[in-house]
Short mmCIF file of C-alpha atoms and ligand atoms in Angstrom, two decimals:
data_model
loop_
_atom_site.label_atom_id
_atom_site.label_comp_id
_atom_site.label_asym_id
_atom_site.label_seq_id
_atom_site.Cartn_x
_atom_site.Cartn_y
_atom_site.Cartn_z
CA MET A 1 -127.35 108.49 -11.32
CA ASN A 2 -125.19 107.21 -8.54
CA THR A 3 -126.24 103.78 -7.39
CA ILE A 4 -125.63 102.98 -3.76
CA VAL A 5 -124.61 99.33 -3.08
CA SER A 6 -125.29 98.23 0.56
CA ARG A 7 -124.29 94.81 1.82
CA ILE A 8 -126.40 93.01 4.38
CA THR A 9 -124.17 91.91 7.31
CA HIS A 10 -126.82 90.22 9.48
CA THR A 11 -126.11 92.73 12.21
CA THR A 12 -128.26 95.62 13.52
CA GLU A 13 -126.67 97.75 10.75
CA ASP A 14 -129.12 95.98 8.40
CA GLU A 15 -132.07 97.94 9.95
CA GLU A 16 -130.60 101.18 8.77
CA ILE A 17 -129.99 99.80 5.18
CA ILE A 18 -133.68 98.59 4.93
CA LYS A 19 -134.96 101.86 6.26
CA ILE A 20 -133.04 103.87 3.61
CA ALA A 21 -134.19 101.51 0.87
CA GLY A 22 -137.78 101.74 2.09
CA GLU A 23 -137.62 105.52 1.96
CA ILE A 24 -136.23 105.45 -1.57
CA ILE A 25 -139.21 103.54 -2.74
CA LYS A 26 -141.77 105.73 -0.95
CA LYS A 27 -140.20 108.79 -2.75
CA GLY A 28 -140.67 107.02 -6.16
CA GLY A 29 -137.08 105.53 -6.55
CA LEU A 30 -135.92 102.11 -7.43
CA VAL A 31 -134.05 99.58 -5.23
CA ALA A 32 -132.81 96.07 -6.31
CA PHE A 33 -133.19 93.56 -3.47
CA PRO A 34 -132.60 89.79 -2.97
CA THR A 35 -135.51 87.26 -2.79
CA GLU A 36 -135.24 83.52 -2.57
CA THR A 37 -135.78 83.24 -6.38
CA VAL A 38 -133.65 85.83 -8.10
CA TYR A 39 -132.86 89.56 -7.39
CA GLY A 40 -135.88 91.88 -7.91
CA LEU A 41 -135.96 95.44 -9.19
CA GLY A 42 -138.42 97.15 -6.88
CA GLY A 43 -140.49 100.29 -7.14
CA ASP A 44 -143.73 101.42 -5.45
CA ALA A 45 -146.34 99.20 -7.04
CA LEU A 46 -149.15 101.84 -6.39
CA ASN A 47 -147.13 104.71 -7.98
CA PRO A 48 -147.52 104.70 -11.87
CA ASP A 49 -144.27 106.81 -12.16
CA SER A 50 -142.32 104.11 -10.31
CA SER A 51 -143.55 101.39 -12.67
CA ARG A 52 -142.61 103.44 -15.69
CA LYS A 53 -139.15 103.95 -14.22
CA ILE A 54 -138.75 100.13 -13.78
CA TYR A 55 -139.54 99.53 -17.44
CA ALA A 56 -137.03 102.25 -18.36
CA ALA A 57 -134.33 100.86 -16.16
CA LYS A 58 -134.62 97.32 -17.51
CA GLY A 59 -135.34 98.35 -21.18
CA ARG A 60 -138.56 96.07 -20.78
CA PRO A 61 -141.54 96.37 -23.21
CA SER A 62 -144.30 98.10 -21.22
CA ASP A 63 -146.88 95.43 -22.06
CA ASN A 64 -144.99 93.03 -19.87
CA PRO A 65 -146.56 93.26 -16.32
CA LEU A 66 -144.77 93.42 -13.02
CA ILE A 67 -145.20 91.10 -10.04
CA VAL A 68 -146.47 92.96 -6.90
CA HIS A 69 -144.72 91.74 -3.72
CA ILE A 70 -146.42 91.84 -0.41
CA CYS A 71 -145.22 90.96 3.11
CA LYS A 72 -148.46 90.17 4.94
CA LEU A 73 -151.33 88.04 3.76
CA GLU A 74 -154.11 90.62 4.63
CA ASP A 75 -152.44 93.21 2.49
CA ILE A 76 -153.59 91.40 -0.49
CA ASN A 77 -157.13 92.60 -0.12
CA ARG A 78 -156.25 96.17 -1.17
CA ILE A 79 -154.84 95.14 -4.49
CA VAL A 80 -157.10 92.31 -5.66
CA SER A 81 -160.94 92.54 -6.30
CA ASP A 82 -161.52 88.96 -5.55
CA PHE A 83 -159.48 86.47 -3.59
CA PRO A 84 -161.13 83.15 -4.42
CA ASP A 85 -161.04 80.13 -2.16
CA LYS A 86 -158.59 78.08 -4.31
CA ALA A 87 -156.15 81.03 -4.15
CA LYS A 88 -156.43 81.10 -0.54
CA ARG A 89 -155.60 77.53 -0.24
CA LEU A 90 -152.41 78.02 -2.34
CA ALA A 91 -151.52 81.03 -0.18
CA ASP A 92 -151.96 78.81 2.90
CA GLU A 93 -149.77 76.20 1.54
CA PHE A 94 -147.06 78.08 -0.29
CA TRP A 95 -146.81 81.70 1.11
CA PRO A 96 -144.50 83.05 1.90
CA GLY A 97 -142.53 81.36 -0.79
CA PRO A 98 -141.78 81.18 -4.60
CA LEU A 99 -145.28 81.25 -5.89
CA THR A 100 -146.90 84.17 -7.81
CA MET A 101 -150.73 84.16 -8.32
CA VAL A 102 -152.60 86.15 -11.05
CA LEU A 103 -155.81 87.54 -9.66
CA PRO A 104 -158.33 90.22 -10.77
CA LYS A 105 -156.92 93.56 -9.74
CA SER A 106 -158.58 96.37 -7.75
CA ASN A 107 -158.72 100.00 -8.77
CA THR A 108 -155.77 100.75 -6.43
CA VAL A 109 -153.33 99.15 -8.75
CA PRO A 110 -152.34 101.30 -11.72
CA LYS A 111 -152.42 99.83 -15.12
CA GLU A 112 -148.80 100.88 -15.62
CA THR A 113 -147.90 98.16 -12.98
CA THR A 114 -149.88 95.44 -14.64
CA GLY A 115 -148.97 96.20 -18.40
CA GLY A 116 -152.44 97.43 -19.12
CA LEU A 117 -154.15 94.16 -17.88
CA ASP A 118 -157.15 94.00 -15.56
CA THR A 119 -155.27 91.21 -13.49
CA VAL A 120 -152.48 91.60 -11.13
CA ALA A 121 -149.61 89.09 -10.29
CA VAL A 122 -149.00 88.88 -6.44
CA ARG A 123 -146.36 87.15 -4.54
CA MET A 124 -145.31 87.02 -0.88
CA PRO A 125 -141.55 85.98 -0.84
CA VAL A 126 -140.02 84.17 2.11
CA ASP A 127 -136.61 85.81 2.17
CA PRO A 128 -136.39 87.72 5.27
CA ILE A 129 -134.47 90.76 3.74
CA ALA A 130 -137.17 90.90 1.04
CA LEU A 131 -139.96 90.95 3.58
CA SER A 132 -138.53 93.66 5.89
CA PHE A 133 -137.78 95.77 2.78
CA ILE A 134 -141.33 95.41 1.48
CA GLU A 135 -142.61 96.47 4.90
CA ALA A 136 -140.31 99.49 5.03
CA ALA A 137 -141.37 100.47 1.46
CA GLY A 138 -145.01 100.66 2.42
CA GLY A 139 -146.16 97.12 1.71
CA TYR A 140 -146.51 96.92 -2.11
CA VAL A 141 -143.28 96.57 -4.16
CA ALA A 142 -143.58 95.98 -7.96
CA ALA A 143 -140.60 93.96 -8.95
CA PRO A 144 -139.61 92.13 -11.95
CA SER A 145 -136.17 90.43 -12.10
CA ALA A 146 -133.33 92.91 -11.72
CA ASN A 147 -131.63 92.21 -15.09
CA LEU A 148 -131.61 94.15 -18.39
CA SER A 149 -134.50 92.88 -20.44
CA GLY A 150 -133.63 89.66 -22.25
CA LYS A 151 -130.72 88.74 -20.06
CA PRO A 152 -130.52 85.91 -17.61
CA SER A 153 -131.97 86.89 -14.21
CA PRO A 154 -129.43 87.82 -11.57
CA THR A 155 -128.63 85.31 -8.90
CA SER A 156 -126.10 87.41 -7.01
CA SER A 157 -125.79 91.16 -6.51
CA ARG A 158 -122.66 91.21 -8.77
CA TYR A 159 -124.87 90.57 -11.75
CA VAL A 160 -127.39 93.22 -10.65
CA GLU A 161 -124.59 95.76 -10.51
CA GLU A 162 -123.29 94.71 -13.97
CA ASP A 163 -126.84 95.53 -15.50
CA MET A 164 -128.25 98.27 -13.23
CA ASN A 165 -125.22 100.39 -12.00
CA GLY A 166 -126.11 103.95 -12.79
CA ARG A 167 -129.71 103.15 -13.70
CA ILE A 168 -131.32 102.74 -10.27
CA ASP A 169 -130.95 104.39 -6.77
CA MET A 170 -129.86 101.43 -4.64
CA ILE A 171 -128.80 97.74 -4.63
CA ILE A 172 -129.23 95.66 -1.45
CA ASP A 173 -126.60 93.01 -1.59
CA GLY A 174 -127.84 89.99 0.18
CA GLY A 175 -125.33 87.33 -1.34
CA ASP A 176 -126.30 84.61 -3.44
CA VAL A 177 -130.02 83.56 -3.82
CA GLU A 178 -131.26 80.29 -2.78
CA ILE A 179 -133.36 78.99 -5.66
CA GLY A 180 -131.86 80.75 -8.76
CA LEU A 181 -135.04 80.46 -11.07
CA GLU A 182 -137.95 82.87 -11.03
CA SER A 183 -141.17 82.20 -9.06
CA THR A 184 -143.84 79.79 -10.38
CA ILE A 185 -146.80 81.83 -11.82
CA VAL A 186 -150.35 80.34 -11.71
CA ASP A 187 -153.37 82.11 -13.22
CA MET A 188 -156.26 81.87 -10.62
CA THR A 189 -158.70 83.99 -12.73
CA GLY A 190 -160.53 81.10 -14.40
CA GLU A 191 -162.47 78.05 -13.15
CA THR A 192 -159.37 75.85 -13.51
CA PRO A 193 -155.96 77.36 -12.35
CA VAL A 194 -153.45 77.42 -15.15
CA LEU A 195 -149.68 77.21 -14.68
CA LEU A 196 -148.16 80.01 -16.73
CA ARG A 197 -144.46 79.71 -15.67
CA PRO A 198 -142.99 76.72 -13.97
CA GLY A 199 -140.67 77.12 -10.83
CA ARG A 200 -139.70 75.62 -7.57
CA ILE A 201 -143.35 74.98 -6.77
CA THR A 202 -144.04 72.43 -9.37
CA LEU A 203 -147.30 71.60 -11.24
CA GLU A 204 -147.45 68.42 -9.21
CA MET A 205 -147.29 70.30 -6.00
CA LEU A 206 -150.16 72.60 -7.15
CA GLN A 207 -152.22 69.69 -8.25
CA GLU A 208 -151.75 68.04 -4.84
CA VAL A 209 -153.35 70.99 -3.26
CA LEU A 210 -156.08 71.88 -5.83
CA GLY A 211 -156.67 68.77 -7.88
CA LYS A 212 -157.07 69.97 -11.53
CA VAL A 213 -154.42 72.45 -12.65
CA ASP A 214 -153.77 73.00 -16.27
CA ALA A 215 -150.31 73.99 -17.78
CA ASP A 216 -149.86 76.59 -20.55
CA LYS A 217 -148.93 74.79 -23.67
CA THR A 218 -146.21 77.13 -24.51
CA ILE A 219 -144.17 76.17 -21.41
CA LEU A 220 -142.12 73.47 -23.20
CA ALA A 221 -143.43 73.84 -26.81
CA GLY A 222 -142.62 77.49 -27.18
CA ASN A 223 -144.55 80.15 -28.99
CA ALA A 224 -145.35 77.68 -31.86
CA ALA A 225 -148.05 76.31 -29.54
CA GLY A 226 -149.87 79.64 -29.33
CA ARG A 227 -149.64 82.95 -27.40
CA PRO A 228 -148.34 82.43 -23.92
CA LYS A 229 -150.72 83.83 -21.26
CA ALA A 230 -148.01 85.43 -19.25
CA PRO A 231 -147.09 88.24 -21.60
CA GLY A 232 -143.38 88.17 -20.58
CA MET A 233 -143.00 84.54 -21.69
CA LYS A 234 -143.43 85.45 -25.28
CA TYR A 235 -140.13 87.46 -25.46
CA LYS A 236 -136.77 85.99 -26.07
CA HIS A 237 -135.52 85.56 -22.62
CA TYR A 238 -132.69 84.47 -20.28
CA ALA A 239 -130.43 84.60 -23.19
CA PRO A 240 -126.62 84.49 -23.00
CA LYS A 241 -124.56 86.31 -25.70
CA GLY A 242 -123.27 83.07 -27.14
CA GLU A 243 -125.53 81.06 -29.46
CA LEU A 244 -126.91 78.19 -27.34
CA THR A 245 -128.02 74.72 -28.68
CA ILE A 246 -129.42 71.96 -26.55
CA VAL A 247 -128.32 68.51 -27.37
CA SER A 248 -130.83 65.75 -26.34
CA GLY A 249 -130.64 61.93 -26.46
CA GLU A 250 -128.77 58.94 -24.95
CA ARG A 251 -125.95 59.93 -22.68
CA GLU A 252 -123.04 58.68 -24.74
CA ALA A 253 -124.46 60.00 -28.05
CA VAL A 254 -124.94 63.28 -26.62
CA VAL A 255 -121.41 63.57 -25.19
CA GLU A 256 -119.96 62.38 -28.59
CA ARG A 257 -122.11 64.95 -30.57
CA MET A 258 -121.33 67.87 -28.25
CA ASN A 259 -117.59 67.08 -28.54
CA GLU A 260 -117.83 66.93 -32.42
CA LEU A 261 -119.69 70.28 -32.52
CA ALA A 262 -117.31 71.85 -30.01
CA LYS A 263 -114.32 70.79 -32.10
CA GLN A 264 -115.92 72.18 -35.31
CA GLY A 265 -116.65 75.42 -33.57
CA MET A 266 -113.17 75.81 -32.10
CA LEU A 267 -111.52 75.12 -35.46
CA LYS A 268 -113.63 78.09 -36.89
CA GLY A 269 -112.37 80.32 -34.09
CA GLU A 270 -115.44 80.22 -31.97
CA LYS A 271 -115.06 80.19 -28.13
CA VAL A 272 -117.18 77.11 -27.08
CA GLY A 273 -118.85 76.66 -23.77
CA ILE A 274 -120.23 73.35 -22.57
CA ILE A 275 -123.03 72.87 -20.02
CA GLY A 276 -122.97 69.32 -18.70
CA THR A 277 -123.99 67.25 -15.66
CA GLU A 278 -121.30 66.43 -13.22
CA GLU A 279 -121.19 62.71 -14.37
CA ASN A 280 -120.28 63.73 -17.95
CA ILE A 281 -117.80 66.55 -17.19
CA PRO A 282 -114.58 64.64 -17.57
CA PHE A 283 -115.39 63.46 -21.01
CA TYR A 284 -116.09 66.88 -22.64
CA CYS A 285 -113.82 69.12 -24.71
CA GLY A 286 -114.36 72.85 -25.19
CA ASP A 287 -112.99 76.16 -24.19
CA SER A 288 -115.02 76.51 -21.06
CA ILE A 289 -116.76 73.35 -19.57
CA LYS A 290 -119.17 73.89 -16.70
CA SER A 291 -121.05 71.47 -14.49
CA VAL A 292 -124.59 72.28 -13.44
CA GLY A 293 -124.52 69.55 -10.78
CA LYS A 294 -125.49 65.95 -10.58
CA ARG A 295 -128.19 64.83 -13.09
CA ASP A 296 -130.73 63.90 -10.36
CA ASP A 297 -130.09 66.98 -8.24
CA GLU A 298 -132.58 69.48 -9.87
CA VAL A 299 -132.24 71.97 -7.02
CA SER A 300 -128.52 72.41 -7.82
CA ILE A 301 -129.18 72.55 -11.64
CA ALA A 302 -131.68 75.27 -11.15
CA LYS A 303 -129.40 77.24 -8.75
CA ARG A 304 -126.40 77.09 -11.23
CA LEU A 305 -128.01 77.61 -14.63
CA TYR A 306 -128.23 81.42 -14.84
CA ARG A 307 -124.91 81.86 -13.12
CA ILE A 308 -123.28 79.64 -15.76
CA LEU A 309 -124.98 81.62 -18.57
CA ARG A 310 -123.70 84.86 -17.09
CA GLU A 311 -120.16 83.42 -16.69
CA PHE A 312 -120.07 82.54 -20.38
CA ASP A 313 -120.98 86.14 -21.08
CA ASP A 314 -118.04 87.41 -18.94
CA GLU A 315 -115.78 84.95 -20.77
CA ASN A 316 -116.99 86.04 -24.24
CA VAL A 317 -118.09 82.60 -25.07
CA THR A 318 -119.68 82.65 -28.61
CA LEU A 319 -121.07 79.13 -28.96
CA ILE A 320 -122.70 77.06 -26.16
CA TYR A 321 -123.83 73.45 -26.11
CA SER A 322 -125.87 72.09 -23.27
CA GLU A 323 -127.18 68.82 -22.21
CA ALA A 324 -130.92 68.52 -21.91
CA PHE A 325 -132.68 67.76 -18.51
CA SER A 326 -135.70 65.69 -17.45
CA THR A 327 -139.01 67.56 -17.61
CA GLY A 328 -140.73 66.16 -14.52
CA GLY A 329 -140.98 68.12 -11.21
CA MET A 330 -138.63 71.14 -11.07
CA GLY A 331 -137.08 69.93 -14.30
CA GLN A 332 -140.07 71.43 -16.26
CA ALA A 333 -138.92 74.87 -15.00
CA ILE A 334 -135.26 74.20 -15.84
CA MET A 335 -136.03 73.00 -19.25
CA ASN A 336 -138.56 75.93 -19.85
CA ARG A 337 -135.68 78.48 -19.10
CA LEU A 338 -133.08 76.61 -21.04
CA LEU A 339 -135.30 76.23 -24.16
CA LYS A 340 -136.09 79.95 -23.98
CA ALA A 341 -132.39 80.72 -23.62
CA ALA A 342 -131.73 78.61 -26.71
CA GLY A 343 -134.61 79.95 -28.62
CA HIS A 344 -135.93 76.44 -28.77
CA GLN A 345 -132.72 75.33 -30.81
CA VAL A 346 -132.64 71.57 -29.89
CA LEU A 347 -130.62 68.81 -31.59
CA HIS A 348 -132.01 65.27 -31.11
CA VAL A 349 -129.25 62.70 -31.44
P1 AMP B 401 -140.24 88.72 -14.04
O1 AMP B 401 -140.49 89.00 -12.61
O2 AMP B 401 -139.22 89.66 -14.71
O3 AMP B 401 -139.99 87.35 -14.42
O4 AMP B 401 -141.52 89.19 -14.78
C1 AMP B 401 -142.90 88.94 -14.36
C2 AMP B 401 -143.56 87.83 -15.09
O5 AMP B 401 -144.82 87.66 -14.64
C3 AMP B 401 -143.59 88.16 -16.60
O6 AMP B 401 -143.39 86.93 -17.32
C4 AMP B 401 -145.11 88.58 -16.76
O7 AMP B 401 -145.51 88.41 -18.04
C5 AMP B 401 -145.74 87.72 -15.66
N1 AMP B 401 -146.98 88.35 -15.27
C6 AMP B 401 -147.09 89.49 -14.41
N2 AMP B 401 -148.33 89.90 -14.25
C7 AMP B 401 -149.11 89.06 -14.96
C8 AMP B 401 -150.55 89.07 -15.23
N3 AMP B 401 -151.34 89.90 -14.67
N4 AMP B 401 -150.99 87.98 -15.96
C9 AMP B 401 -150.09 87.09 -16.50
N5 AMP B 401 -148.80 87.19 -16.31
C10 AMP B 401 -148.18 88.17 -15.64
MG1 MG B 402 -137.42 88.65 -15.76
#
């Protein structure tokens, strides 16, 4: 399959790109598109064949449901059988934006889209390209992240091309994304909302609107704590090719241990990558040393994390050591992804 790559230029030419992309979706094809979180791999959410194609293009297990993207709030009524008051309040506060809500699905949504579940995950993104694309596509776009299953989600179209060239019909290149981590997912089907996947919208922000919100125990503890309620969270995820270990502890001890490990690795012929905060970068040794940003700048850390993991893949790095980050606010989302990328391999020093 020949994959068209069309670059957004913020001129009137964009309208034609969006129109073509919308037509492809309506005919049952697949289009990767930018959102504020990561790039999505879109198909018609109401067409079971399109959803099957998405799973095939990603190599994704078919029990791992897709998120349905909408562009207008009223459109939700066609795909959910209930839109409870608490969910409406979250929509008022955070939509359009990086929040996905799990709700009971209506019969309009095929089981292929929801991985066989009776619930559907819904999001209204804020990115203007995403919104106009969803509208052109008929209003309901099923989209997981536009990476091959298991790899870090793409934060720029370059990485979408790397994974999806020849596998899908079109890629809309909208430059680098703004947030860099996938949306927050909250399950709204029970009495108390449950955070299933942390993101830019933090647990604290949800609690501020709704009061009590629980968090799935597997978010930081991993599958040892039980079966995650978001099926996708049980898979190895976001993983670079190199073996990643997180080193956690006091700043100086961490730097010292990471350097020891890096030297040992290099002596054995490994190519060693280091993920550190800006403050510590001058003190590290390794083959490829990368800064995620200042320790207290979680927005920057979130934005750079996947890019760094992808860069290590490009550089054929075989061993990676990363600092740990704080787990409050957006730090919870960062550590959740980093722990998964590391297969929960953490050294406490
Ligand atoms: P991705 O967009 O690639 O991050 O994949 C979507 C994520 O949403 C996966 O982790 C899914 O398991 C999760 N998800 C989608 N639909 C549901 C649902 N109905 N219930 C729980 N989790 C869901
Ligand atoms: Mg994904």
